[in-house]
Tab-separated table of C-alpha atoms and ligand atoms in Angstrom:
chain	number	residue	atom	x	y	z
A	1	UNK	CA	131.814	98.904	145.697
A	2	UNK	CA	129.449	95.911	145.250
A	3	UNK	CA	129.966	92.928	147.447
A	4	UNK	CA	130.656	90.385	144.793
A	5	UNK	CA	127.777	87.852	146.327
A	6	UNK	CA	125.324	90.329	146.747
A	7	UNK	CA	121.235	89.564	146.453
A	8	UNK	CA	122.346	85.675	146.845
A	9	UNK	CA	120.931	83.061	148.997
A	10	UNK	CA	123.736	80.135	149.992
A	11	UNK	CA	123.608	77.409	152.033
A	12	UNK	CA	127.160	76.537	153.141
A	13	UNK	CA	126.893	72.331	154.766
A	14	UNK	CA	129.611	71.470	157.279
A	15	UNK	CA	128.857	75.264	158.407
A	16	UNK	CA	129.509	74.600	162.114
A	17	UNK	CA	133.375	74.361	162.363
A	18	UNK	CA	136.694	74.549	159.630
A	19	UNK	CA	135.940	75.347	156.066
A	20	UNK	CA	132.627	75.665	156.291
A	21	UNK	CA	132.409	78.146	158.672
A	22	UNK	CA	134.860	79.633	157.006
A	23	UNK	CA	132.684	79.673	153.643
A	24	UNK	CA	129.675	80.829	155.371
A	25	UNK	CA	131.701	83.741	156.865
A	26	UNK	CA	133.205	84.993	153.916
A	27	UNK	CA	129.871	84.473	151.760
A	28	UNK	CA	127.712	86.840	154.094
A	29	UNK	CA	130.610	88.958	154.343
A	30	UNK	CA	130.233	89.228	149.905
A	31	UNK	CA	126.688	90.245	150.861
A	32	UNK	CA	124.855	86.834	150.562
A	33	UNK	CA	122.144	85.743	152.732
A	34	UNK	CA	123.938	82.537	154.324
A	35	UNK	CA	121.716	79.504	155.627
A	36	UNK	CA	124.102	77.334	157.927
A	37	UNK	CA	123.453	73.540	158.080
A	38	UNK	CA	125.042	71.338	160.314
A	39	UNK	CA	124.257	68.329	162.988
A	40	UNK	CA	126.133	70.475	165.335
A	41	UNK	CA	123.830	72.817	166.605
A	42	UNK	CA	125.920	74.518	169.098
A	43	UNK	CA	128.981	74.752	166.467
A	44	UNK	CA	126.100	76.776	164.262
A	45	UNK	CA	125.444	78.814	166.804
A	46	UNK	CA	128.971	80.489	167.866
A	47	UNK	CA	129.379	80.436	163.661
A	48	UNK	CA	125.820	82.101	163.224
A	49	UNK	CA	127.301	84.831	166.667
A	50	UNK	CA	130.457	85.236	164.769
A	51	UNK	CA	128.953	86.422	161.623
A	52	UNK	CA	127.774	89.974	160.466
A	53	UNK	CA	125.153	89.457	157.963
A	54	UNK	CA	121.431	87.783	157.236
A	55	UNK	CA	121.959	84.086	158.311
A	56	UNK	CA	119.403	80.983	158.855
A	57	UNK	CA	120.710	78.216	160.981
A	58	UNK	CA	118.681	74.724	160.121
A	59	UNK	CA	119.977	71.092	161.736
A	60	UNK	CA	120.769	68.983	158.635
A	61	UNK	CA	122.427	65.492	158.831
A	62	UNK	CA	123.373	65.287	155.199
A	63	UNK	CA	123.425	61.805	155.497
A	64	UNK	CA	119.263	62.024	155.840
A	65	UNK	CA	117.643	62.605	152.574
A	66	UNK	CA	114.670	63.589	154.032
A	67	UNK	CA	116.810	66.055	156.558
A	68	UNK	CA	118.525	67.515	153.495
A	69	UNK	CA	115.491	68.049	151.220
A	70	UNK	CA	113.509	69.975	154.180
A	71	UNK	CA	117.197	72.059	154.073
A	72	UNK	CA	116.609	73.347	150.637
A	73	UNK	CA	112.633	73.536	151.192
A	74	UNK	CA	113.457	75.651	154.712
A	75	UNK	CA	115.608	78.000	152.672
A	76	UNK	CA	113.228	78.504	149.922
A	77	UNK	CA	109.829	79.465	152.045
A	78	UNK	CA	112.849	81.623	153.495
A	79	UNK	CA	114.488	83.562	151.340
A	80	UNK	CA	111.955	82.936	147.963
A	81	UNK	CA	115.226	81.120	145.983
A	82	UNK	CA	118.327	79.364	145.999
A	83	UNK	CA	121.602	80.733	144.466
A	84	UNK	CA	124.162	78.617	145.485
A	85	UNK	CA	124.516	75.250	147.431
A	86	UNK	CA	128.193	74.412	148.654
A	87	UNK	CA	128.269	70.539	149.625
A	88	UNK	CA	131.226	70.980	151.972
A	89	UNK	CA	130.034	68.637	155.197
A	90	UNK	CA	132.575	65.935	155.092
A	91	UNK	CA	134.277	63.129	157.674
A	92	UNK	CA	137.730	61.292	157.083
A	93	UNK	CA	137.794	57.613	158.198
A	94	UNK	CA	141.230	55.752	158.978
A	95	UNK	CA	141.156	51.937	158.275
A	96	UNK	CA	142.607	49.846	155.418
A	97	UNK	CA	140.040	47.766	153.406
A	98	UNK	CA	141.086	44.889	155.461
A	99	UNK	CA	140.224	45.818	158.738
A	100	UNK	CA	137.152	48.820	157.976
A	101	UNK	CA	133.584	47.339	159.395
A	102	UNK	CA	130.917	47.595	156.789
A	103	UNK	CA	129.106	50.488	159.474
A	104	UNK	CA	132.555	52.641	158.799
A	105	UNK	CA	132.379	52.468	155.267
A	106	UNK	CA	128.595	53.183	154.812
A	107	UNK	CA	128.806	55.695	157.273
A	108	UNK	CA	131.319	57.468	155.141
A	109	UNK	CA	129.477	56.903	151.983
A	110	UNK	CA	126.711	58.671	153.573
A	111	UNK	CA	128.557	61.610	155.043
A	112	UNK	CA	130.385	62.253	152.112
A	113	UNK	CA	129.070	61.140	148.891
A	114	UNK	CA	125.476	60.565	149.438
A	115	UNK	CA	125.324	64.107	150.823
A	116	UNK	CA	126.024	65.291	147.245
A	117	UNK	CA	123.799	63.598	145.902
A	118	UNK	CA	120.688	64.275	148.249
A	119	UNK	CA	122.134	68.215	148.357
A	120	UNK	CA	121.919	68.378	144.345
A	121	UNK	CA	118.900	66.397	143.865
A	122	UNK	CA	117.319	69.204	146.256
A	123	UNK	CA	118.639	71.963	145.218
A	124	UNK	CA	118.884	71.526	141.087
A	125	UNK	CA	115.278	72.861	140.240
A	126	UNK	CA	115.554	75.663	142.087
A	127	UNK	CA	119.298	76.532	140.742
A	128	UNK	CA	118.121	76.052	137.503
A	129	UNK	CA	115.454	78.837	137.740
A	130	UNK	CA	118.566	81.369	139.490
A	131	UNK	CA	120.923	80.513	137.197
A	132	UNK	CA	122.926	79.115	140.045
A	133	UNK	CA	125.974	77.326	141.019
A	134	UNK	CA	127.056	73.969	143.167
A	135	UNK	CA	130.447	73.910	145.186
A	136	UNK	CA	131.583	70.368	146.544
A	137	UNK	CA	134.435	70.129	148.858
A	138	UNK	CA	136.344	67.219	147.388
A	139	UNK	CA	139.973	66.728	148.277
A	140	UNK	CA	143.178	65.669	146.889
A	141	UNK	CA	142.848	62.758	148.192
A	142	UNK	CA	139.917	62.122	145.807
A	143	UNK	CA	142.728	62.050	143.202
A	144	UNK	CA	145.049	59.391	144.573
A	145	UNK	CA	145.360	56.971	146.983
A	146	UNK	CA	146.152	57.591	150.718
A	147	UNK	CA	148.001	55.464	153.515
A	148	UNK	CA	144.995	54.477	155.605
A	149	UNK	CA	142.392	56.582	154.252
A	150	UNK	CA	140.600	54.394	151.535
A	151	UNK	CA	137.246	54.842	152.222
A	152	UNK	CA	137.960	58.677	152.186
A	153	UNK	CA	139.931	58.338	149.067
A	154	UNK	CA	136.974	56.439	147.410
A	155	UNK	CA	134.220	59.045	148.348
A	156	UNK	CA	136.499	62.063	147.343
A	157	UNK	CA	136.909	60.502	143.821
A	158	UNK	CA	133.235	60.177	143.919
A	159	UNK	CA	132.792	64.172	144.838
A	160	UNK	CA	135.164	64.970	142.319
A	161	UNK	CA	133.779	62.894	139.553
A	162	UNK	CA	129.868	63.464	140.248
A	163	UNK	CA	130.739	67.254	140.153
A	164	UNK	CA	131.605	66.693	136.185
A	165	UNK	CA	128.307	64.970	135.542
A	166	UNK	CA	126.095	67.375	137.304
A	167	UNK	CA	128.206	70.005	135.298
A	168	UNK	CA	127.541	68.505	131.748
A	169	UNK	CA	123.815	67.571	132.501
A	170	UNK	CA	122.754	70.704	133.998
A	171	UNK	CA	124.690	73.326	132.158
A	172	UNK	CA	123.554	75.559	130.570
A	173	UNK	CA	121.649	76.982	133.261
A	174	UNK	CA	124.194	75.644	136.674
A	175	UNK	CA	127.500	76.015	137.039
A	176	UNK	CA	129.135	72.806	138.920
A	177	UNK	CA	132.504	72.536	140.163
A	178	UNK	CA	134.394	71.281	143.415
A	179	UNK	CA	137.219	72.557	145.613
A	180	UNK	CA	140.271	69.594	146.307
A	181	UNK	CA	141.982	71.383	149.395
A	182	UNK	CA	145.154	69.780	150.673
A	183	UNK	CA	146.034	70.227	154.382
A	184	UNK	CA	144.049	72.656	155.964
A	185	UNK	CA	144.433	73.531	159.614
A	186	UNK	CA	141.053	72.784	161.005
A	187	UNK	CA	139.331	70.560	164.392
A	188	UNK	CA	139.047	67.292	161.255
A	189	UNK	CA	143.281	67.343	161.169
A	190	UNK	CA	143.884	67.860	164.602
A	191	UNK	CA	145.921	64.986	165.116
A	192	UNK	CA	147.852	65.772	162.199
A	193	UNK	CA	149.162	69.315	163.703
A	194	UNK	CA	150.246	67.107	166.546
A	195	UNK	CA	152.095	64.506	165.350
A	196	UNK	CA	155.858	66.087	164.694
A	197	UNK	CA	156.419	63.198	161.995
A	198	UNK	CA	153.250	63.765	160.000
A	199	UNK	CA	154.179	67.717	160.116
A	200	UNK	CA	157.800	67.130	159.129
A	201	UNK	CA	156.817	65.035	156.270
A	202	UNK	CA	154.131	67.758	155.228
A	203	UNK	CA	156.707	70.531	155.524
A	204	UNK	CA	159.076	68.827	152.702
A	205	UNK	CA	156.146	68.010	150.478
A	206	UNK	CA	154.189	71.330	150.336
A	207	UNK	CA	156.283	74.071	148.295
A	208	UNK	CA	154.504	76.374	150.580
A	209	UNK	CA	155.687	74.804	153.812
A	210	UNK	CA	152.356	75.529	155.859
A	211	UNK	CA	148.792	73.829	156.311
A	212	UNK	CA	146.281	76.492	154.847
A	213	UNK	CA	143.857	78.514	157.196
A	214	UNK	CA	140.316	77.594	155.871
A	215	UNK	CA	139.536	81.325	155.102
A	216	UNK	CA	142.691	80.804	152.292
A	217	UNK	CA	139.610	77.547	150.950
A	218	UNK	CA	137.068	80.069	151.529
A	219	UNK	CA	138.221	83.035	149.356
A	220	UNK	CA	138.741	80.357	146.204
A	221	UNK	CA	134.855	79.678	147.074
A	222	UNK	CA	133.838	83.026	146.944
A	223	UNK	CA	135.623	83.119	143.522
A	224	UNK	CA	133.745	79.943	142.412
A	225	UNK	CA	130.684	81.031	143.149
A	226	UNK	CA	130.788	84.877	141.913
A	227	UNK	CA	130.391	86.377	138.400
A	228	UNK	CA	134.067	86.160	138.129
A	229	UNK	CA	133.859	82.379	137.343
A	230	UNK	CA	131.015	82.868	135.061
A	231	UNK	CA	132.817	80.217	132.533
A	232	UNK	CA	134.490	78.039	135.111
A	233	UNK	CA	132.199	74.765	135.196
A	234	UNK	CA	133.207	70.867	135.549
A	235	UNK	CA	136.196	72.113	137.317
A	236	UNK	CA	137.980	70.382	140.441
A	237	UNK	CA	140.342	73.782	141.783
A	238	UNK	CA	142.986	72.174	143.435
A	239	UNK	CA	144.235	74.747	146.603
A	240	UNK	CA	147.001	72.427	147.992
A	241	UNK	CA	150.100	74.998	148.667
A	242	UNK	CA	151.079	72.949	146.011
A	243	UNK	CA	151.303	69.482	147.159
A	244	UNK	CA	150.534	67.506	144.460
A	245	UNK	CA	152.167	69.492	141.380
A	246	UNK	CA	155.363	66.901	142.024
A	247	UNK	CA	155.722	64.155	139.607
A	248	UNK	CA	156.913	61.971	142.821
A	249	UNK	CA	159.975	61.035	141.531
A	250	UNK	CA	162.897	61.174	144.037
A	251	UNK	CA	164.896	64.123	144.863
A	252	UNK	CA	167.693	64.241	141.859
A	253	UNK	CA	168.577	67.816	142.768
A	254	UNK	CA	169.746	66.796	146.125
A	255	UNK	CA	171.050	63.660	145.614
A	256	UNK	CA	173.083	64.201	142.408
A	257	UNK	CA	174.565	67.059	144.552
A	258	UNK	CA	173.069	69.514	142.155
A	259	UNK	CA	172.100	71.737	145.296
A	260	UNK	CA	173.944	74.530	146.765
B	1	NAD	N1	140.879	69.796	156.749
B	1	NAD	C1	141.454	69.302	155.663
B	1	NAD	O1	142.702	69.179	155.593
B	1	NAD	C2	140.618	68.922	154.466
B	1	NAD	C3	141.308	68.606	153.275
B	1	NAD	C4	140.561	68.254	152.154
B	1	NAD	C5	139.182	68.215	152.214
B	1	NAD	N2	138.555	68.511	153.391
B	1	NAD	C6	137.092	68.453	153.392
B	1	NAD	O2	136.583	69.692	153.800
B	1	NAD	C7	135.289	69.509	154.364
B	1	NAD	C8	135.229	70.227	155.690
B	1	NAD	O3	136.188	69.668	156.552
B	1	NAD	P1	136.874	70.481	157.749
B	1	NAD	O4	138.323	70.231	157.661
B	1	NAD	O5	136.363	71.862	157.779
B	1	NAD	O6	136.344	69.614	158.969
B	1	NAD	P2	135.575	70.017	160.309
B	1	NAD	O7	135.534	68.765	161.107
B	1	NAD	O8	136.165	71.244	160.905
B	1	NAD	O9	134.109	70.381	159.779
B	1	NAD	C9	133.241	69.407	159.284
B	1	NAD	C10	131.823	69.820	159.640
B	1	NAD	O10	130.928	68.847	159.064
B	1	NAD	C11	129.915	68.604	160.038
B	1	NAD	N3	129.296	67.290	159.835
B	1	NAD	C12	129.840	66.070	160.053
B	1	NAD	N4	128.925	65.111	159.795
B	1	NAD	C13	127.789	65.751	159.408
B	1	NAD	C14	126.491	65.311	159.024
B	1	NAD	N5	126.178	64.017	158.984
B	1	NAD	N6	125.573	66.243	158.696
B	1	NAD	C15	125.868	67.562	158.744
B	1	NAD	N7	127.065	68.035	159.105
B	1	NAD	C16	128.015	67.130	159.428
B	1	NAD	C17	130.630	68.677	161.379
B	1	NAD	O11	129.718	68.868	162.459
B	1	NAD	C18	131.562	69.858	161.148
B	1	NAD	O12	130.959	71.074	161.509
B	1	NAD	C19	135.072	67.989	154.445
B	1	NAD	O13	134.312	67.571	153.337
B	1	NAD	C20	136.484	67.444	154.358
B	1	NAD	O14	136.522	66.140	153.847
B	1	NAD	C21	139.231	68.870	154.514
């Protein structure tokens, strides 16, 4: 059978821990050559260990334009191309607008949004001569609004949106489209899996009752970024358990006594 990635050269951001390790795992695994890029260098290692396949590990803060275009030049003298560039590195930052210090905001800014742009900017010329594809790790929460979380909400709307206008100003050559995960059971919601109340509440809004495991992100990647989504561009894949297909109105079913 052929691997449904194979012959490609990746580079999977935020490769170190969660979803991106996750991406880079199942990617090699697909038969991809797999360049990890993280800050944390000892995260890329035990990922880089843990994987079976042709790998490159470079140090990237994706917040440093200069750090992310010697990631795409690295890969390049490499592996001779690029195929596919996943923009997945990403922070979450509580604080309402009131109280956030301008360092917080920036900071996510850079992390999150400015990454995508740097990453693209990089990697465009060479994706238009493979015929590749971008993946960018939005979020649902780059589709609505968030107790606590606005500067995240504001760069996730930003992911999600950029990915359309890469997507109709580089077609026909790249394929552009993002990934909006819901809860996903990684070291960035930590606190979350702790906290009984958050969990409770999570439990009665997710029809599948669970946080996802990142490999359940990862596979959707894989999808993304194989012949299989040949026509799928401009897209934001929502992979939520299903969080967000209620209309939020309140429970009629239960309360009307409409329940058995
Ligand atoms: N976990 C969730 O529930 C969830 C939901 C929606 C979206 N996301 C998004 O998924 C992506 C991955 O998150 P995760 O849950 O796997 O988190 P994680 O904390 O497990 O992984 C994030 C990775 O990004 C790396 N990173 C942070 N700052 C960096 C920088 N400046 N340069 C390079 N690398 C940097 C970290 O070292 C880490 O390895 C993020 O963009 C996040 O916003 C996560």
């Amino acid at each position: 059978m052929v691997s449904k990635l194979s012959g490609k050269v990746a580079i999977v951001t935020g490769a170190a821990s969660g979803i991106g390790k996750a991406v880079a795992t199942a990617f090699a695994a697909e038969g991809a050559s797999v360049v990890l890029a993280d800050i944390d260098t000892e995260g890329m290692s035990e990922t880089d260990a843990s994987i079976d396949g042709e790998t490159l590990t470079i140090e990237t803060d994706v917040s440093d334009s200069e750090d992310v275009d010697k990631m795409v030049e690295d890969t390049v003298d490499e592996f001779g191309g690029l195929d596919i560039l996943v923009n997945n590195a990403g922070v979450g930052t509580f604080g309402h607008v009131t109280n956030l210090s301008n360092e917080d905001w920036e900071r996510t800014i850079g992390i999150d949004l400015n990454s995508v742009f740097y990453g693209s900017r990089a990697a465009l010329p060479h994706l238009e001569d493979s015929n590749g594809c971008i993946i960018n790790t939005a979020s649902i929460s780059g589709r609505g609004g968030d107790h606590g979380l606005e500067a995240y909400n504001a760069v996730k709307g930003g992911v999600r949106n950029l990915t359309k206008a890469l997507a109709i100003n580089h077609g026909p050559e790249v394929r552009v489209n993002s990934v909006s995960p819901g809860f996903v059971l990684t070291d960035a919601t930590q606190d979350f899996q702790e906290n009984e109340a958050i969990m409770d509440e999570y439990e009665e809004r997710i029809p599948l009752e669970r946080g996802a495991d990142p490999e359940e992100i990862a596979s959707v990647m894989v999808f993304l970024a194989s012949d299989a989504a040949s026509y799928v561009s401009g897209h934001d894949l929502v992979v939520d358990g299903g969080m967000t297909a209620s209309a939020g109105q309140p429970k009629f079913a239960k309360h009307l006594g409409l329940e058995e």
